[in-house]
Coordinates of C-alpha atoms in Angstrom, one line a residue:
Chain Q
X1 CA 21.4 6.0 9.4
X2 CA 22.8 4.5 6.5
X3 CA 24.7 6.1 3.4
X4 CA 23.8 4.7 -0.1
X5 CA 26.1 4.8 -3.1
X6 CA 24.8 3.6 -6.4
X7 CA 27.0 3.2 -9.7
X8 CA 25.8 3.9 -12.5
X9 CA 23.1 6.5 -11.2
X10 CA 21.6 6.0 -15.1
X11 CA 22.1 4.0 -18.2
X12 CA 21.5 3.7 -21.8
X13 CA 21.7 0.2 -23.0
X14 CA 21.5 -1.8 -25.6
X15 CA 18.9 -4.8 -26.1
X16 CA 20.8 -8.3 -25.6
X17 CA 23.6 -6.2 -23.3
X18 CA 23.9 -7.2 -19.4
X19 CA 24.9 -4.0 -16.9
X20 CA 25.9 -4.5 -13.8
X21 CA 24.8 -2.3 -10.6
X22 CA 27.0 -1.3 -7.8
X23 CA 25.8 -1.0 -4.1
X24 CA 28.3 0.0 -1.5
X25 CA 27.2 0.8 2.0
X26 CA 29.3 3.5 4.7
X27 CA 28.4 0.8 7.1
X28 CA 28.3 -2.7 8.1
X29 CA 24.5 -4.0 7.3
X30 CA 22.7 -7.6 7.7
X31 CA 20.2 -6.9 5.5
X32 CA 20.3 -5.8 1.4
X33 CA 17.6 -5.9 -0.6
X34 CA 17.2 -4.8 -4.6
X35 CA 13.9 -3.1 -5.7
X36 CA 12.7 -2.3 -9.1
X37 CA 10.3 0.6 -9.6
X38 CA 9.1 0.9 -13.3
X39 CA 8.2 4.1 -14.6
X40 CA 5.5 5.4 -12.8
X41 CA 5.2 2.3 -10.4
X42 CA 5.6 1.4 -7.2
X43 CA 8.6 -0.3 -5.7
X44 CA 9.1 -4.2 -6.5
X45 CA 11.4 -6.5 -4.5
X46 CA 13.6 -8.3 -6.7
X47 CA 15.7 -10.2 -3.9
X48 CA 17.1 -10.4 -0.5
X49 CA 21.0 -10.1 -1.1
X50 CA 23.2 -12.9 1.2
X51 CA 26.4 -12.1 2.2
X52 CA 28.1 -15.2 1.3
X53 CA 25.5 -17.1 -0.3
X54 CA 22.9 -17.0 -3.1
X55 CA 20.4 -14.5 -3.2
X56 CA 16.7 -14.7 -2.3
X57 CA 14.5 -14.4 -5.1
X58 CA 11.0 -12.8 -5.0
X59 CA 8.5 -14.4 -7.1
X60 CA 8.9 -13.5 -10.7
X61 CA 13.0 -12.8 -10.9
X62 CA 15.2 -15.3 -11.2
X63 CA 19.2 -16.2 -10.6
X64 CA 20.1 -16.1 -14.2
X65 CA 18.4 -12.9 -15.3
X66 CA 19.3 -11.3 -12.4
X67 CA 22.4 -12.3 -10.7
X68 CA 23.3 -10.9 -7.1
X69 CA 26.5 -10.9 -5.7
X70 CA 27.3 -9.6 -2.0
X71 CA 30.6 -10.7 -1.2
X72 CA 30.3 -8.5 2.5
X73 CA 28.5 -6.9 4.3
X74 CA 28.9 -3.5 3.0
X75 CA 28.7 -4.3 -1.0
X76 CA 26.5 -5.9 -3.1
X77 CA 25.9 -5.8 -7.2
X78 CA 22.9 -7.0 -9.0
X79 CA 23.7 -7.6 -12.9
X80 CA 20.4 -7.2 -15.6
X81 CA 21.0 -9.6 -18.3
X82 CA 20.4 -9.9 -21.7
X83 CA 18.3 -6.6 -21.5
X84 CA 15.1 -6.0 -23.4
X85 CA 13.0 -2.7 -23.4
X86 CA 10.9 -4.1 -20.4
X87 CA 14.2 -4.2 -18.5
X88 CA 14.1 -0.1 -18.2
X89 CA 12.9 0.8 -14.9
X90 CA 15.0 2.3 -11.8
X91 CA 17.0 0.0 -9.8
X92 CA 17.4 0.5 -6.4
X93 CA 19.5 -1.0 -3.4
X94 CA 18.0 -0.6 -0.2
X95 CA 19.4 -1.6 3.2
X96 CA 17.5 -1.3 6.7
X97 CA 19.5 0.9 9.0
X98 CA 18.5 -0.5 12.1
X99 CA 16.6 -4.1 13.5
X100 CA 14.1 -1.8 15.7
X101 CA 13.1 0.1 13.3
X102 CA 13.1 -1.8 10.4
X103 CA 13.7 1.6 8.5
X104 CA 14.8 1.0 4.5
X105 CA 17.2 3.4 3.2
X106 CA 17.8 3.6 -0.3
X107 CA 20.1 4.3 -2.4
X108 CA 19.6 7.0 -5.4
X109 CA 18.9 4.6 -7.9
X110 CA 20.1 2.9 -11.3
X111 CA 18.1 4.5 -14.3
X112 CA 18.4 2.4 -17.2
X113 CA 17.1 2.4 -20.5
X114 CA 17.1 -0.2 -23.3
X115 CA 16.4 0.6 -26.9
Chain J
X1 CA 0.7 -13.8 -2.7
X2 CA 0.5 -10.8 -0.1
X3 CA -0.9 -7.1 -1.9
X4 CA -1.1 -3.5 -0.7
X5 CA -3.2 -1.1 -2.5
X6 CA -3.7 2.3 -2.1
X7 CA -6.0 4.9 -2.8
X8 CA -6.4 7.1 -4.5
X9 CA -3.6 6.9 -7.3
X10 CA -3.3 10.0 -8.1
X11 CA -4.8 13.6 -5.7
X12 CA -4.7 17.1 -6.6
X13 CA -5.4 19.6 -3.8
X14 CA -5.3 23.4 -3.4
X15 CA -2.3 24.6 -0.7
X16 CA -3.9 24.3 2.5
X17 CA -6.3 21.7 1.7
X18 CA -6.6 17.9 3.7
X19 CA -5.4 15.5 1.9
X20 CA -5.6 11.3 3.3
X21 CA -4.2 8.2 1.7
X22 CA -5.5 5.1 2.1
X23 CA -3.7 1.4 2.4
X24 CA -5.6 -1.9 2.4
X25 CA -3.5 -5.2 2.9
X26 CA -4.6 -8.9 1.6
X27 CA -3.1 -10.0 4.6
X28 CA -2.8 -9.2 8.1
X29 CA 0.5 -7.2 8.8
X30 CA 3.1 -7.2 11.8
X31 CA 4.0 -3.8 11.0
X32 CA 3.5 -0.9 8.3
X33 CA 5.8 1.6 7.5
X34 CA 5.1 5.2 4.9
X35 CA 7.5 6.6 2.7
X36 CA 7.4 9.5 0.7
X37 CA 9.4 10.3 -2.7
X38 CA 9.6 13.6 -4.3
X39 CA 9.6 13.2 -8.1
X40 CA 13.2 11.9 -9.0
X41 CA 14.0 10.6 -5.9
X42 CA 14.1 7.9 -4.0
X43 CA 11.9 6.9 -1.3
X44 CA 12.7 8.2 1.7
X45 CA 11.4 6.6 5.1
X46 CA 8.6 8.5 7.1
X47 CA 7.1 6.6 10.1
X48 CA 6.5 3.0 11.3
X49 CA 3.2 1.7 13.3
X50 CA 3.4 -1.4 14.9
X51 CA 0.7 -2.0 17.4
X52 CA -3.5 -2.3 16.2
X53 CA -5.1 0.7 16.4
X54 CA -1.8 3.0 16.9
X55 CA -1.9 7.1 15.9
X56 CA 1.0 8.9 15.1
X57 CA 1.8 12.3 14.4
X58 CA 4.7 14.1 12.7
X59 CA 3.9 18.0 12.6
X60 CA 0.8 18.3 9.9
X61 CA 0.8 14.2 9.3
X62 CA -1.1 11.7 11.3
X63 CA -1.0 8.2 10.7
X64 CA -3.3 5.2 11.9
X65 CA -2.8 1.5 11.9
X66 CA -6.3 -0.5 11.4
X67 CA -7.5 -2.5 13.9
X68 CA -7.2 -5.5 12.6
X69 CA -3.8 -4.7 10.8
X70 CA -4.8 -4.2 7.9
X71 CA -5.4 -1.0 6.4
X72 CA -3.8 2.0 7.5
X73 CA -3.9 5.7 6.3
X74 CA -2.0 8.9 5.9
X75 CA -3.4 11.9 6.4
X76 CA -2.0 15.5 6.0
X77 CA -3.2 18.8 7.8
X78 CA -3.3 21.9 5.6
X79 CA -0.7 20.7 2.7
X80 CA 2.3 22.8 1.4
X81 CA 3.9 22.8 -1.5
X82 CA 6.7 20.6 0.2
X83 CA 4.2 17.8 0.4
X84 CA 4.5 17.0 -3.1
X85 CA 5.5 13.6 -4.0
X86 CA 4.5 10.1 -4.1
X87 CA 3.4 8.5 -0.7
X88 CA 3.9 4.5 -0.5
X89 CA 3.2 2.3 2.1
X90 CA 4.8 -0.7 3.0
X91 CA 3.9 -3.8 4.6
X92 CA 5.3 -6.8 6.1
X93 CA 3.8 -9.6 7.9
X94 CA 7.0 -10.7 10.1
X95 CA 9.7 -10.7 7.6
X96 CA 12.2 -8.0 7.2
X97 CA 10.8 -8.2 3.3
X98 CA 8.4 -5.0 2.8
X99 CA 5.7 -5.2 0.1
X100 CA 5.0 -1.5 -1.0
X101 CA 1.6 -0.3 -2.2
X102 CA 0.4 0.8 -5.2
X103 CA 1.3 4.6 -4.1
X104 CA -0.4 7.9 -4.1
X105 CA 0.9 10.8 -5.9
X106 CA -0.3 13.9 -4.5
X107 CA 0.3 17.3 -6.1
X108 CA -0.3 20.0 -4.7
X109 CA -1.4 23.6 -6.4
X110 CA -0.5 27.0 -4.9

């Protein structure tokens, strides 16, 4: 299993702000990925994070809104930028524990809200 | 590009009533995975079917992958208030990237 830490678990922003997420993993892990569930929604892969290289983008989310940084294999931080209302939604890291399973853990989240 | 939907959206049963999800695919999947997050949580990993046609059980849940991989339900034996949540599930089709469906949140009333 894995062991999740998210920082900040929630957020009150302001619109035009940036906040940056935290991700840091009790273990070693390949792959780190950063969903966004909006309120009420399902989960929505933002990007694959690379240790030691750019970030995979899903369709949609892009570099400069959402920056990604994963400088090993145990951290990773995804910045929001320039935040509008439609930026409030719950942020969450997710790594898979194991390559035969496949299984996702997740961290508790990032709850952020922009007025 | 790929979807999963789900059905229904939303299901409220009695304690001890069935309850059964349904996931549909646009695609043909390698693998499927179901997750279950109780209200203000996070999702939290459940099973994974991998072969066409594969049952599983855990306790009161059983689980089916589709034939032609693509569509696979939940179902749960005699619920508890326990079972409340949302129940996602997630599909790849060879990638370690999982698309999650739509989602169906269950409540159940004792």
């Amino acid at each position: 299993s894995a062991v999740i830490s998210q920082k900040p678990s929630r957020d009150i922003c302001q619109r035009g702000t940036s906040l940056t997420i935290q991700c840091q993993v009790d273990s070693q892990v390949t792959m780190m990925f950063w969903y966004r569930q909006q309120p009420g929604q399902s989960l929505t892969l933002i990007a694959t994070a690379n240790q030691g290289s750019e970030a995979t983008y899903e369709s949609g989310f892009v570099i400069d809104k959402f920056p990604i940084s994963r400088p090993n294999l145990t951290f990773s931080t995804l910045t929001v930028s320039n935040m509008s209302p439609e930026d409030s939604s719950i942020y969450l890291c997710s790594v898979i524990g194991t390559v035969n399973t496949g299984e996702l853990f997740f961290g508790e989240g990032s709850r952020l809200t922009v007025l | 590009g790929q979807q999963v939907m789900q059905i229904p959206q939303y299901q409220h049963v009695q304690e001890g009533e069935d309850f059964t999800t349904y996931c549909n695919s646009s695609t043909t999947l390698s693998n499927i995975q179901w997750y279950k997050q109780r209200p203000g949580g996070h999702p939290v990993f459940l099973i994974q079917l991998v072969k066409s046609g594969e049952v599983k059980k855990q306790k009161r849940l059983t689980f089916q992958f589709g034939e032609a991989k693509k569509n696979s339900s939940l179902h749960i034996t005699a619920t508890q208030t326990t079972d409340v949540g949302t129940y996602f599930c997630a599909g790849t089709s060879g990638t370690y990237k999982y698309i999650f469906g739509t989602g169906t949140r269950l409540k159940v009333l004792a």
